[in-house]
Amino acid sequence: MTVETIQNPGAAIAAGQKLAIADCDIHPSPKSVEKEVFPYLEKRWQDHYNTYGLLLRQPYQNGPAYPKGQPDAARRDAYPPNGGRPGSDLAFMQTHHLDRYNIQLGILNPLRSGQGLQNPDFAAAYCKAVNDWQIAEWTSKEPRLKGSICIPYEDAALSVQEIERRVGDPNFVQAFMLIRTSEPMGNRRYWPIYEACAKNNIPLAVHAFGFGGSPVTGGGWPSFYIEDMVGHAQSAQNLISSIVLEGVFERWPSLKLIIVEAGFAWAPSLGWRLDRVWRQNRHELPHVKRPPSEYMRQNVWYTTQPFEEPDRRSHLKDTFEWIGWDRLLFATDYPHWDFDDPQRIPLPRADAETRNAFFLQNARDLYGV
Amino acid sequence: MPAPPPGAIDCDLHPAVPNLKALLPYLDDHWRDMVVQRGVHELDSISYPNNAPVTARQDWKPATGKAGVDLDRVRAEALDGFRTDLAICNCLYGVQLLYTEDMAYAFARAVNDWMAAEWLDKEPRLRASIVVPPQNPDYAAAEIDRLAGDKRFVQVLMLVMDEMPLGRRRYWPIYRAAERHGLPIGIHAGSSYRNPVTSVGWPTYYAEDSAAQAQAFQSTLSSLIMEGVFAEFPDLKVVLLESGFAWLPAHLWRLGKFWRGLRMETPWVDRHPMEIAKDHVRLTIQPRDAPPSPEDFERLMTHFDSDEMLLFSTDYPHWQFDGDDALPAGLSPALAEKICRTNPLATYPRLKEIVA
């Protein structure tokens, strides 16, 4: 432990001085869909759920396309002692996670929320129910936790309804999508979502995974879970390319986009490449007024889990500086197996104020809480 | 701005098939008949629209027709222009895009025979890659075997996006044949368009297709490493062509992090992906998706932790730079020498034989 502390100045701060932390990616689950989500779901959709389940654009009725690295993708120590899935017990999450790391602000990102369901009406109803559930079971009981407005993003009109239903509700700090949409995110079919977010000053988080139906690489379906997981970084680059080159940030300059659980170290090279491509194809892109990297610097944030780990920490310092320390948001991904411990990530060396911004203040500034 | 030192080896040059008619003498009777009877169209890929800015630099573009079809201009602009000793021709005529594997095989053979007769026979500074039909890896391996005796063919050419990720074992007959003959696998930007070019569907703008190539190279590298291609073929080298290179270190950090957590899934991957890439993967330097300032470029170079991975290329006649500014600013003379000469010679054993 002493060695770890010496290697990691971030650890000394977090452990020794009880640095307050914002965790921008926590995954809550219902103890039981029937008990916790059904109360907010119309009878029709309860019957639908019981008859067909959650049909996504993926092969299996239950479980992911690729078997995870651990059961339920969870830490072995994250199962609540009173039973239930990891992330389903608030009292256990409080002691096991929030108190332990002095987490002052935790952003809830529900994953089985109805997003990506084939039936758009069911997706809308399920998302609404999951949002109501977040208030009832989590944010109303624990002020450190804030919810995400899950939207049925493949249908923009229904998504806007859900966003507008939650405007001004302090239980929520962001709208929430998944990265693997059915068309690139800059596509016009999604624009009403961006309009609603920008108009209401609601940041838009886009989390790894999703069910768009396209192969997860441009060259088809890979064989392994590791390729699926690493591939979220490529999907995130595809979505940023699309959203910048379609001119979304030119149209809604105040839109705040947060890339969640898809890495960050790829962002500088993406910016350099997009700037080149933009210069080469200016006449195709008259609606993109500035180099793409400038929009990225102004409109995009990144959560850091799973934290990239080069052999040399100085390399990551370059990366942080190229992206901008103010763009990076600490996240743990609790309760998942690839959890990042704030005391163990190889954070580049920085002064106390910068570290505080990274662990807490950037998120407070972004979310205004 | 930096020009390459004299004697450089250009690892990505694009002579173009001017039109289908030029291939007719190299097709067998059946396919020659089919071209005429069925009115087969030009196999020009949407990866490089004929008049798109990237497809031909303005000063390398003829008044009419395609760039890269005229040997005299290639000599003057690409070879004499950069004082290169040798250049490797990667023909991008779209045979990999065909849906009929027999047809793809016939056209791949025609392209290779056309390359030998129209370019290699006429200009001793040129070398070429063997175009293969990935639609049928057995055919591809047979084509490699057919041409491997001609030492002017120094590499096997594939496109980065095909029906499946290139590490999949379906393709291994190609890698087995390449390794047997000491030929690197060159993987070039482009797609057979069996799948949307992005993991989130088809884009709106050509610029997005262009940008997405970098992500395709990332996922392809994940596939090659995780499927165990380099464990199965320990002598195989892969050269990423027109891939960009700035993305490589960050991608391998991420792949390495997950490898640490998921090693049980691919037990044949017995080293950090960064170490595997340093031994087996090379990248050409155009396009230069790198930081514009020389200071930042130098910092990026340290992230590679290797001076052996980058290979000089002009990507002629594609428009990646102006004038003779073929090298990034911020490259030390020693590293420039490695990129322009030492690394290509080490990557392509067949070049060494002939140059020496």
XYZ file of C-alpha atoms in Angstrom:
725
model
C 0.000 0.000 0.000
C 2.876 2.337 0.793
C 4.417 1.612 -2.581
C 1.117 2.267 -4.298
C 0.793 5.605 -2.523
C 4.264 6.707 -3.474
C 3.660 5.765 -7.092
C 0.383 7.561 -7.232
C 0.050 11.128 -5.988
C -3.688 10.902 -6.697
C -3.922 8.123 -4.149
C -2.318 10.188 -1.415
C -4.851 12.907 -1.928
C -7.837 10.576 -2.104
C -6.923 8.404 0.843
C -5.088 10.799 3.099
C -7.095 13.970 2.673
C -10.458 12.412 1.874
C -10.682 14.089 -1.489
C -14.288 14.419 -2.514
C -15.112 12.568 -5.692
C -17.681 12.698 -8.443
C -18.319 9.296 -10.010
C -19.855 9.930 -13.421
C -20.779 6.344 -14.226
C -22.661 4.203 -11.673
C -24.990 1.451 -12.817
C -28.096 0.821 -10.733
C -30.314 -2.175 -11.367
C -33.804 -2.975 -10.145
C -34.012 -5.753 -7.554
C -36.810 -7.083 -9.686
C -38.408 -5.584 -12.783
C -41.840 -6.750 -11.653
C -41.528 -5.162 -8.230
C -39.680 -1.971 -9.048
C -40.352 -1.072 -12.709
C -43.849 -2.463 -13.303
C -45.479 0.083 -10.962
C -44.520 2.760 -13.504
C -45.433 0.725 -16.604
C -48.918 0.574 -18.106
C -50.684 -2.780 -17.936
C -50.378 -3.150 -21.706
C -46.599 -2.982 -21.526
C -46.387 -5.193 -18.481
C -48.205 -7.821 -20.559
C -45.885 -7.131 -23.482
C -42.862 -7.595 -21.247
C -44.261 -10.874 -19.891
C -45.057 -12.137 -23.396
C -42.083 -11.072 -25.490
C -39.463 -9.840 -23.057
C -37.058 -7.109 -24.149
C -36.422 -7.689 -27.858
C -33.331 -5.866 -29.030
C -31.398 -5.966 -32.290
C -29.222 -8.765 -30.999
C -29.499 -12.541 -31.089
C -30.280 -13.639 -27.538
C -33.427 -13.148 -25.462
C -31.400 -12.665 -22.337
C -27.790 -11.822 -21.824
C -25.356 -10.014 -24.070
C -24.185 -10.909 -27.570
C -20.758 -11.793 -26.150
C -20.484 -13.517 -22.751
C -18.951 -11.052 -20.287
C -15.693 -11.415 -18.394
C -17.568 -12.004 -15.122
C -21.152 -13.016 -14.292
C -23.386 -10.010 -14.940
C -20.165 -8.100 -15.784
C -19.943 -7.464 -12.053
C -17.314 -7.260 -9.371
C -17.430 -10.404 -7.274
C -17.640 -8.326 -4.103
C -20.501 -6.155 -5.342
C -23.335 -8.612 -4.680
C -25.554 -7.163 -1.940
C -25.499 -9.331 1.193
C -29.293 -9.325 1.236
C -29.502 -10.705 -2.281
C -30.260 -9.204 -5.649
C -28.100 -8.097 -8.539
C -24.999 -5.976 -8.041
C -26.060 -2.357 -7.987
C -29.605 -3.130 -6.847
C -29.331 -2.280 -3.142
C -28.993 1.374 -2.184
C -27.909 0.732 1.411
C -25.133 -1.568 0.278
C -24.046 0.825 -2.468
C -23.832 3.603 0.111
C -21.428 1.749 2.355
C -19.626 -0.333 -0.253
C -19.044 2.487 -2.693
C -20.243 6.011 -1.910
C -18.967 6.293 1.666
C -15.837 4.291 1.055
C -14.525 6.613 -1.650
C -16.123 9.805 -0.341
C -18.254 10.102 -3.451
C -20.150 13.372 -3.198
C -21.801 13.163 -6.578
C -22.729 9.921 -8.323
C -24.350 9.830 -11.745
C -26.716 6.901 -12.286
C -26.654 5.389 -15.753
C -29.242 2.596 -16.015
C -28.384 0.132 -18.769
C -31.418 -2.140 -19.222
C -33.647 0.840 -19.557
C -35.619 0.039 -22.688
C -33.184 1.856 -24.958
C -32.747 0.145 -28.294
C -35.900 -1.989 -28.021
C -37.213 -2.898 -31.447
C -40.683 -1.581 -30.638
C -40.382 2.208 -30.238
C -43.584 2.603 -28.209
C -42.431 -0.047 -25.769
C -39.011 1.621 -25.634
C -40.631 4.938 -24.727
C -42.863 3.409 -22.075
C -40.016 1.410 -20.559
C -37.610 4.361 -20.501
C -40.236 6.481 -18.764
C -40.775 3.751 -16.182
C -37.046 3.403 -15.548
C -36.802 7.153 -15.070
C -39.640 7.103 -12.538
C -37.915 4.165 -10.826
C -34.657 6.120 -10.523
C -36.500 8.804 -8.566
C -38.471 6.388 -6.396
C -35.671 4.003 -5.444
C -32.522 6.101 -5.719
C -32.387 9.865 -6.090
C -35.254 10.633 -3.693
C -33.504 8.569 -1.029
C -29.877 9.537 -1.569
C -29.043 13.181 -2.393
C -25.532 12.296 -3.578
C -27.020 10.387 -6.505
C -28.397 12.022 -9.633
C -30.321 10.294 -12.387
C -30.091 10.162 -16.164
C -33.079 10.718 -18.397
C -33.208 7.510 -20.409
C -34.691 8.312 -23.797
C -35.954 5.994 -26.553
C -33.468 7.659 -28.880
C -34.296 5.762 -32.057
C -37.535 7.738 -32.054
C -36.641 11.391 -31.670
C -40.190 12.659 -31.142
C -40.812 10.244 -28.267
C -37.392 11.133 -26.859
C -38.206 14.818 -26.841
C -41.416 14.066 -24.935
C -39.426 12.260 -22.267
C -36.823 15.015 -22.026
C -39.502 17.688 -21.700
C -41.285 15.668 -19.028
C -38.118 15.890 -16.898
C -37.079 19.491 -17.560
C -36.419 21.288 -14.275
C -36.549 18.035 -12.288
C -33.539 18.128 -9.930
C -33.462 14.330 -9.821
C -31.871 14.322 -13.285
C -28.682 15.933 -14.558
C -28.386 14.602 -18.101
C -30.151 12.887 -20.976
C -28.833 9.449 -21.765
C -28.186 7.459 -24.939
C -26.100 4.446 -25.908
C -23.264 4.712 -28.416
C -24.307 2.068 -30.907
C -27.254 3.777 -32.541
C -28.920 2.424 -35.677
C -27.555 5.324 -37.727
C -24.628 7.628 -37.008
C -25.598 10.046 -34.266
C -25.182 13.154 -36.385
C -27.964 11.968 -38.668
C -30.899 14.376 -38.883
C -33.355 11.850 -37.495
C -31.805 12.498 -34.078
C -31.642 16.292 -34.280
C -34.807 16.994 -32.257
C -33.041 15.335 -29.306
C -30.130 17.764 -29.567
C -32.471 20.685 -29.955
C -34.326 19.680 -26.774
C -31.082 19.188 -24.830
C -29.576 22.465 -25.989
C -32.756 24.464 -25.424
C -33.141 23.140 -21.886
C -29.419 23.158 -21.083
C -29.378 19.416 -20.412
C -26.052 17.680 -21.119
C -26.307 14.575 -23.283
C -24.363 11.512 -22.159
C -23.699 8.663 -24.558
C -22.646 5.422 -22.941
C -20.874 2.395 -24.397
C -23.014 -0.441 -25.774
C -26.243 -0.199 -27.702
C -28.292 -2.156 -30.148
C -28.206 -0.386 -33.490
C -27.907 -3.668 -35.345
C -24.818 -2.854 -37.433
C -21.767 -5.069 -36.988
C -19.625 -3.596 -34.243
C -16.767 -3.031 -36.678
C -16.799 -1.678 -40.218
C -15.392 -5.054 -41.238
C -18.098 -7.196 -39.670
C -18.657 -9.020 -36.396
C -15.588 -9.871 -34.325
C -15.172 -13.111 -32.414
C -14.365 -11.979 -28.910
C -15.804 -10.030 -26.018
C -12.550 -8.075 -25.793
C -13.087 -6.810 -29.343
C -16.636 -5.804 -28.492
C -15.388 -3.941 -25.397
C -12.432 -2.209 -27.028
C -14.709 -1.491 -29.983
C -16.722 1.028 -27.990
C -13.805 3.387 -28.548
C -14.175 3.016 -32.318
C -17.946 3.483 -32.081
C -17.406 6.629 -30.019
C -15.005 7.966 -32.653
C -17.561 7.192 -35.364
C -20.261 9.051 -33.464
C -18.119 12.117 -32.806
C -17.083 12.175 -36.473
C -20.724 12.064 -37.483
C -21.990 14.632 -35.029
C -19.208 17.112 -35.841
C -19.267 16.646 -39.618
C -23.072 16.857 -39.767
C -22.718 20.276 -38.141
C -24.621 19.482 -34.944
C -22.361 21.649 -32.793
C -22.502 24.463 -35.304
C -26.297 24.356 -35.099
C -26.458 23.929 -31.299
C -23.229 25.475 -29.995
C -24.272 25.066 -26.358
C -24.870 21.307 -26.636
C -22.770 19.359 -24.156
C -21.859 15.819 -25.202
C -20.359 13.368 -22.706
C -18.762 10.150 -23.910
C -19.136 7.555 -21.164
C -17.113 4.358 -20.782
C -15.558 4.439 -24.226
C -12.086 5.653 -23.300
C -10.517 9.004 -24.018
C -6.911 8.582 -25.189
C -8.098 8.210 -28.780
C -9.590 11.705 -28.776
C -6.466 13.679 -29.787
C -5.703 11.542 -32.839
C -9.371 11.653 -33.838
C -9.245 15.442 -33.742
C -6.088 15.557 -35.861
C -7.581 13.198 -38.402
C -10.921 14.994 -38.581
C -9.126 18.305 -39.083
C -7.299 16.816 -42.076
C -10.416 15.281 -43.549
C -12.296 18.546 -43.054
C -9.585 20.520 -44.861
C -9.606 18.013 -47.715
C -13.369 18.103 -48.116
C -14.326 21.675 -47.278
C -16.700 22.044 -50.201
C -18.642 18.980 -49.080
C -18.977 20.445 -45.588
C -19.923 24.129 -45.880
C -21.973 23.791 -42.693
C -18.864 22.918 -40.651
C -17.320 26.332 -40.109
C -14.353 25.490 -37.916
C -11.814 22.676 -37.644
C -13.513 19.659 -36.017
C -11.013 19.554 -33.151
C -12.260 22.973 -32.029
C -15.807 21.673 -31.628
C -14.458 18.667 -29.753
C -12.576 20.978 -27.408
C -15.675 23.083 -26.825
C -18.550 20.592 -26.780
C -17.261 17.157 -25.748
C -16.386 15.633 -22.358
C -15.111 12.137 -21.575
C -15.482 9.908 -18.535
C -12.227 8.150 -17.802
C -13.135 4.569 -16.926
C -11.746 2.248 -18.212
C -8.654 4.343 -17.650
C -5.968 3.889 -20.286
C -2.732 2.530 -18.867
C 0.411 3.181 -20.866
C 3.673 1.924 -19.430
C 4.808 5.469 -18.859
C 2.606 7.920 -17.044
C 4.234 10.835 -18.868
C 2.583 9.602 -22.067
C -0.793 9.938 -20.462
C 0.151 13.431 -19.335
C 0.573 14.389 -22.994
C -2.825 12.900 -23.723
C -4.489 14.778 -20.865
C -2.961 18.027 -22.052
C -4.013 17.446 -25.661
C -7.595 16.700 -24.605
C -7.712 19.311 -21.833
C -7.865 18.425 -18.126
C -11.166 20.263 -17.900
C -12.776 17.802 -20.328
C -12.121 14.669 -18.295
C -14.543 13.306 -15.719
C -13.622 10.607 -13.272
C -15.859 7.525 -13.279
C -15.669 4.085 -11.687
C -18.306 2.043 -13.563
C -19.442 0.553 -10.241
C -20.428 -2.282 -9.826
C -18.864 -3.673 -13.001
C -15.787 -5.866 -13.151
C -13.638 -3.305 -14.965
C -14.176 -0.779 -12.138
C -11.554 1.964 -11.755
C -10.435 2.631 -8.190
C -9.750 6.378 -7.702
C -6.793 5.509 -5.505
C -5.174 3.273 -8.091
C -5.597 4.859 -11.491
C -2.270 6.053 -12.932
C -3.293 9.688 -12.997
C -0.662 11.983 -14.530
C 1.052 14.292 -12.101
C -0.772 17.547 -11.548
C -1.229 20.198 -8.872
C -3.903 19.840 -6.210
C -6.357 22.138 -7.904
C -6.148 20.241 -11.183
C -6.598 16.925 -9.416
C -9.593 18.284 -7.567
C -11.079 19.416 -10.860
C -10.514 16.007 -12.359
C -12.051 14.116 -9.447
C -14.898 16.491 -8.656
C -15.107 20.028 -9.938
C -15.247 19.338 -13.672
C -18.391 17.306 -13.070
C -19.889 19.939 -10.764
C -19.251 22.641 -13.362
C -20.651 20.545 -16.192
C -23.787 19.459 -14.382
C -24.266 22.604 -12.340
C -24.738 20.678 -9.102
C 9.012 21.715 -45.012
C 10.733 18.320 -44.948
C 11.289 16.295 -48.082
C 12.538 12.720 -47.752
C 16.280 12.098 -47.959
C 17.523 10.706 -51.291
C 17.184 6.962 -51.737
C 13.906 6.633 -49.870
C 11.606 3.679 -50.376
C 8.024 4.679 -51.062
C 5.778 2.012 -49.558
C 2.466 3.212 -50.963
C 2.183 4.245 -54.592
C -1.014 3.894 -56.619
C -0.769 3.188 -60.313
C -4.358 3.061 -61.546
C -6.067 0.774 -64.013
C -7.182 3.379 -66.572
C -10.293 1.398 -67.483
C -11.622 -2.121 -67.798
C -10.516 -2.277 -71.409
C -6.901 -2.165 -70.289
C -7.415 -5.442 -68.433
C -9.019 -7.320 -71.344
C -5.710 -8.711 -72.656
C -5.071 -10.193 -69.220
C -8.474 -11.875 -68.753
C -9.196 -15.391 -69.963
C -11.625 -15.911 -72.828
C -14.636 -16.472 -70.642
C -14.264 -13.309 -68.620
C -13.264 -11.256 -71.661
C -16.542 -12.365 -73.238
C -18.476 -11.633 -70.084
C -17.117 -8.096 -69.843
C -18.392 -7.373 -73.312
C -21.593 -9.415 -73.309
C -22.785 -8.262 -69.890
C -21.487 -4.738 -70.178
C -19.467 -4.959 -66.973
C -18.929 -1.519 -65.441
C -15.660 -0.045 -64.189
C -14.640 -1.474 -60.820
C -13.944 1.953 -59.319
C -14.621 1.850 -55.568
C -16.654 4.516 -53.782
C -13.685 4.706 -51.395
C -12.031 7.077 -53.887
C -14.580 8.954 -55.997
C -12.692 9.803 -59.169
C -12.864 13.560 -58.642
C -12.745 13.702 -54.856
C -9.951 15.911 -53.490
C -8.086 13.026 -51.881
C -8.123 10.852 -55.016
C -5.689 13.014 -56.963
C -3.532 15.951 -55.981
C -4.312 18.859 -58.312
C -0.828 19.052 -59.796
C -0.739 15.263 -60.279
C -4.080 15.166 -62.056
C -4.300 14.880 -65.844
C -6.626 17.124 -67.850
C -8.873 14.138 -68.460
C -9.105 10.644 -67.002
C -7.607 9.209 -63.866
C -4.413 10.173 -62.125
C -1.741 7.526 -61.779
C -2.232 5.900 -65.184
C 0.782 7.368 -66.998
C 4.164 5.759 -66.357
C 6.123 8.830 -67.468
C 4.281 11.033 -65.026
C 4.748 8.495 -62.245
C 8.468 8.482 -63.021
C 8.738 12.254 -63.033
C 6.383 13.120 -60.167
C 6.628 10.177 -57.787
C 10.039 8.576 -58.386
C 12.317 11.375 -59.596
C 10.159 13.871 -57.682
C 11.079 12.385 -54.329
C 14.393 10.818 -55.426
C 13.107 7.431 -54.358
C 15.092 4.273 -54.980
C 12.105 1.962 -54.965
C 8.350 2.258 -54.753
C 5.729 -0.375 -53.960
C 2.661 -0.269 -56.194
C -0.666 -0.950 -54.534
C -3.365 -1.161 -57.179
C -6.770 -0.207 -55.784
C -8.972 -1.383 -58.659
C -12.010 -2.796 -56.882
C -11.744 -6.524 -57.411
C -12.235 -7.159 -53.685
C -15.686 -5.619 -53.954
C -17.130 -8.146 -56.424
C -19.739 -10.567 -55.129
C -18.792 -13.485 -57.381
C -15.640 -15.135 -56.137
C -14.768 -16.679 -59.505
C -14.996 -13.263 -61.096
C -12.891 -11.717 -58.340
C -10.236 -14.389 -58.836
C -10.149 -13.786 -62.596
C -9.877 -10.030 -62.158
C -7.232 -10.274 -59.456
C -5.096 -12.388 -61.789
C -5.654 -9.883 -64.572
C -4.674 -6.931 -62.390
C -1.496 -8.689 -61.282
C -0.480 -9.677 -64.799
C -1.276 -6.158 -66.014
C 0.872 -4.757 -63.195
C 3.827 -6.961 -64.139
C 3.606 -6.210 -67.855
C 2.647 -2.532 -67.862
C 4.630 -1.288 -64.865
C 7.202 -3.668 -63.423
C 8.613 -4.729 -66.788
C 8.999 -1.114 -67.821
C 10.389 0.564 -64.710
C 13.031 -1.135 -62.571
C 12.362 1.074 -59.539
C 8.856 -0.318 -59.133
C 7.743 -3.242 -56.982
C 4.166 -4.372 -56.423
C 1.704 -6.037 -54.094
C -0.199 -9.145 -55.137
C -3.890 -8.328 -55.360
C -5.895 -11.271 -54.002
C -9.611 -12.120 -53.870
C -10.490 -12.230 -50.155
C -13.896 -13.528 -51.253
C -12.236 -16.933 -51.382
C -9.091 -17.376 -49.294
C -8.142 -20.588 -51.133
C -8.149 -18.716 -54.420
C -6.191 -15.942 -52.750
C -3.561 -18.397 -51.531
C -3.340 -19.921 -55.015
C -2.747 -16.496 -56.520
C 0.025 -15.854 -53.997
C 1.624 -19.191 -54.893
C 1.328 -18.394 -58.605
C 3.197 -15.097 -58.341
C 5.555 -15.577 -55.417
C 8.353 -16.718 -57.720
C 8.479 -13.214 -59.209
C 10.573 -11.331 -56.661
C 9.221 -8.009 -57.835
C 6.030 -8.855 -55.957
C 6.924 -7.994 -52.403
C 3.618 -8.038 -50.508
C 0.015 -9.291 -50.502
C -2.675 -6.612 -50.661
C -6.005 -6.620 -48.834
C -8.566 -3.964 -47.880
C -9.110 -3.138 -44.247
C -12.864 -3.783 -44.309
C -14.184 -7.030 -45.713
C -17.057 -9.373 -44.871
C -15.456 -10.316 -41.588
C -12.697 -8.812 -39.443
C -9.396 -9.803 -41.033
C -8.132 -11.806 -38.079
C -10.930 -14.348 -38.514
C -9.607 -17.795 -39.256
C -11.436 -17.895 -42.561
C -8.583 -15.730 -43.907
C -5.733 -17.770 -42.526
C -4.942 -19.595 -45.796
C -3.903 -16.161 -47.104
C -1.591 -15.534 -44.171
C -0.170 -19.042 -44.361
C 0.738 -18.559 -48.020
C 2.164 -15.091 -47.393
C 4.328 -16.264 -44.528
C 5.544 -19.230 -46.556
C 6.856 -16.886 -49.250
C 8.184 -14.183 -46.937
C 5.564 -11.679 -48.048
C 4.083 -9.136 -45.631
C 0.313 -8.597 -45.708
C -0.392 -5.021 -46.762
C -3.757 -3.842 -45.492
C -4.966 -0.752 -47.292
C -7.735 1.708 -46.470
C -10.949 0.791 -48.228
C -13.835 -1.595 -47.944
C -15.668 -4.263 -49.836
C -18.754 -2.493 -48.423
C -20.346 -5.663 -47.130
C -20.983 -3.795 -43.886
C -21.597 -0.140 -43.073
C -18.212 1.587 -42.827
C -18.943 2.657 -39.290
C -20.103 0.504 -36.402
C -23.107 2.792 -36.143
C -24.321 2.629 -39.721
C -23.770 4.292 -43.064
C -22.595 7.901 -42.948
C -23.927 10.922 -44.794
C -20.714 12.514 -46.071
C -17.735 11.171 -47.931
C -15.563 12.846 -45.287
C -17.017 10.440 -42.716
C -16.053 7.430 -44.823
C -12.573 8.871 -45.029
C -12.381 9.488 -41.273
C -13.799 6.045 -40.456
C -10.832 4.293 -42.033
C -8.821 4.963 -38.885
C -11.403 3.207 -36.710
C -11.479 0.305 -39.165
C -7.720 -0.088 -38.824
C -8.053 -0.045 -35.055
C -10.647 -2.818 -34.983
C -8.745 -4.799 -37.607
C -5.620 -4.664 -35.500
C -7.639 -5.853 -32.488
C -8.903 -8.729 -34.606
C -5.503 -9.777 -35.962
C -3.959 -9.800 -32.496
C -6.840 -11.375 -30.578
C -7.564 -14.131 -33.089
C -3.950 -15.201 -32.717
C -2.722 -14.506 -36.253
C 0.734 -13.609 -34.975
C 0.891 -16.617 -32.684
C -0.006 -18.910 -35.581
C 2.261 -17.125 -38.082
C 5.241 -15.891 -36.060
C 7.145 -14.684 -39.124
C 4.253 -12.696 -40.581
C 4.408 -8.916 -40.859
C 1.413 -6.703 -41.482
C 1.762 -3.258 -43.037
C -1.086 -0.803 -42.566
C -1.351 1.353 -45.675
C -2.983 4.777 -45.760
C -4.083 4.040 -42.226
C -2.859 7.058 -40.372
C -0.633 6.233 -37.430
C -1.287 8.685 -34.598
C -4.068 6.454 -33.244
C -1.817 3.463 -32.683
C -0.377 3.992 -29.178
C -3.688 4.945 -27.559
C -5.436 2.030 -29.217
C -2.871 -0.416 -27.927
C -3.034 1.031 -24.424
C -6.718 0.288 -24.414
C -6.418 -3.131 -26.009
C -3.660 -3.942 -23.529
C -5.721 -2.849 -20.567
C -8.590 -5.133 -21.541
C -6.178 -7.927 -22.415
C -4.941 -7.825 -18.834
C -8.497 -8.276 -17.601
C -9.672 -10.791 -20.207
C -6.640 -12.946 -20.966
C -8.631 -16.096 -20.317
C -10.624 -15.433 -23.473
C -7.638 -15.528 -25.833
C -4.935 -17.543 -24.063
C -2.790 -17.666 -27.206
C -2.182 -13.926 -26.840
C 0.764 -14.379 -24.515
C 2.225 -10.866 -24.626
C 0.961 -7.311 -24.283
C -0.587 -6.236 -27.613
C 1.924 -3.370 -27.771
C 4.787 -5.875 -27.800
C 3.090 -7.937 -30.502
C 2.502 -4.860 -32.627
C 6.110 -3.726 -32.276
C 7.240 -7.057 -33.718
C 4.626 -7.567 -36.400
C 2.902 -4.331 -37.407
C 4.174 -1.472 -39.551
C 2.375 1.675 -40.677
C 2.901 4.043 -43.579
C 3.180 7.735 -42.812
C 0.466 9.095 -45.115
C -2.050 10.377 -44.253
C -0.404 12.264 -41.434
C -3.148 12.343 -38.818
C -0.665 13.786 -36.362
C -0.418 16.941 -34.282
C 0.501 19.957 -36.370
C 3.242 21.284 -34.087
C 6.702 19.682 -34.265
C 6.919 19.637 -30.461
C 3.714 17.673 -30.129
C 4.777 15.392 -32.955
C 7.985 14.568 -31.094
C 5.971 13.758 -27.979
C 3.678 11.514 -29.985
C 6.684 9.656 -31.401
C 7.800 8.775 -27.875
C 4.430 7.055 -27.323
C 5.343 4.458 -29.948
C 8.290 3.327 -27.859
C 9.814 2.066 -31.104
C 11.524 3.658 -34.077
C 10.907 0.647 -36.314
C 7.177 0.864 -36.956
C 6.789 3.688 -39.473
C 7.440 3.408 -43.197
C 7.791 6.187 -45.729
C 5.000 6.636 -48.266
C 3.843 9.354 -50.605
C 0.442 7.807 -51.324
C 0.894 9.197 -54.847
C -1.309 10.391 -56.539
C -3.603 10.809 -53.532
C -3.604 14.294 -52.062
C -2.139 14.064 -48.565
C 0.363 16.933 -48.675
C 1.529 19.703 -50.984
C 4.875 20.193 -52.704
C 7.534 17.792 -51.479
C 6.399 18.031 -47.859
C 6.210 14.273 -47.518
C 7.657 13.968 -44.034
C 6.201 15.315 -40.805
C 7.908 18.283 -39.180
C 9.466 17.233 -35.901
C 11.207 14.162 -37.259
C 14.881 13.875 -36.344
C 17.266 13.126 -39.265
C 18.046 9.753 -37.719
C 14.389 8.813 -37.471
C 13.762 10.123 -40.997
C 16.492 7.808 -42.281
C 14.940 4.855 -40.460
C 11.451 5.590 -41.763
C 12.566 6.220 -45.315
C 15.014 3.381 -45.769
C 15.992 1.147 -42.875
C 12.472 0.212 -41.819
C 11.166 -0.577 -45.314
C 14.216 -2.748 -45.989
C 13.665 -4.599 -42.733
C 9.948 -5.038 -43.416
C 10.205 -6.258 -47.001
C 12.992 -8.848 -47.235
C 12.587 -8.983 -50.995
C 13.596 -5.349 -51.356
C 16.826 -6.013 -49.542
C 17.839 -8.833 -51.841
C 17.490 -6.700 -54.905
C 18.715 -3.370 -53.568
C 21.921 -4.867 -52.217
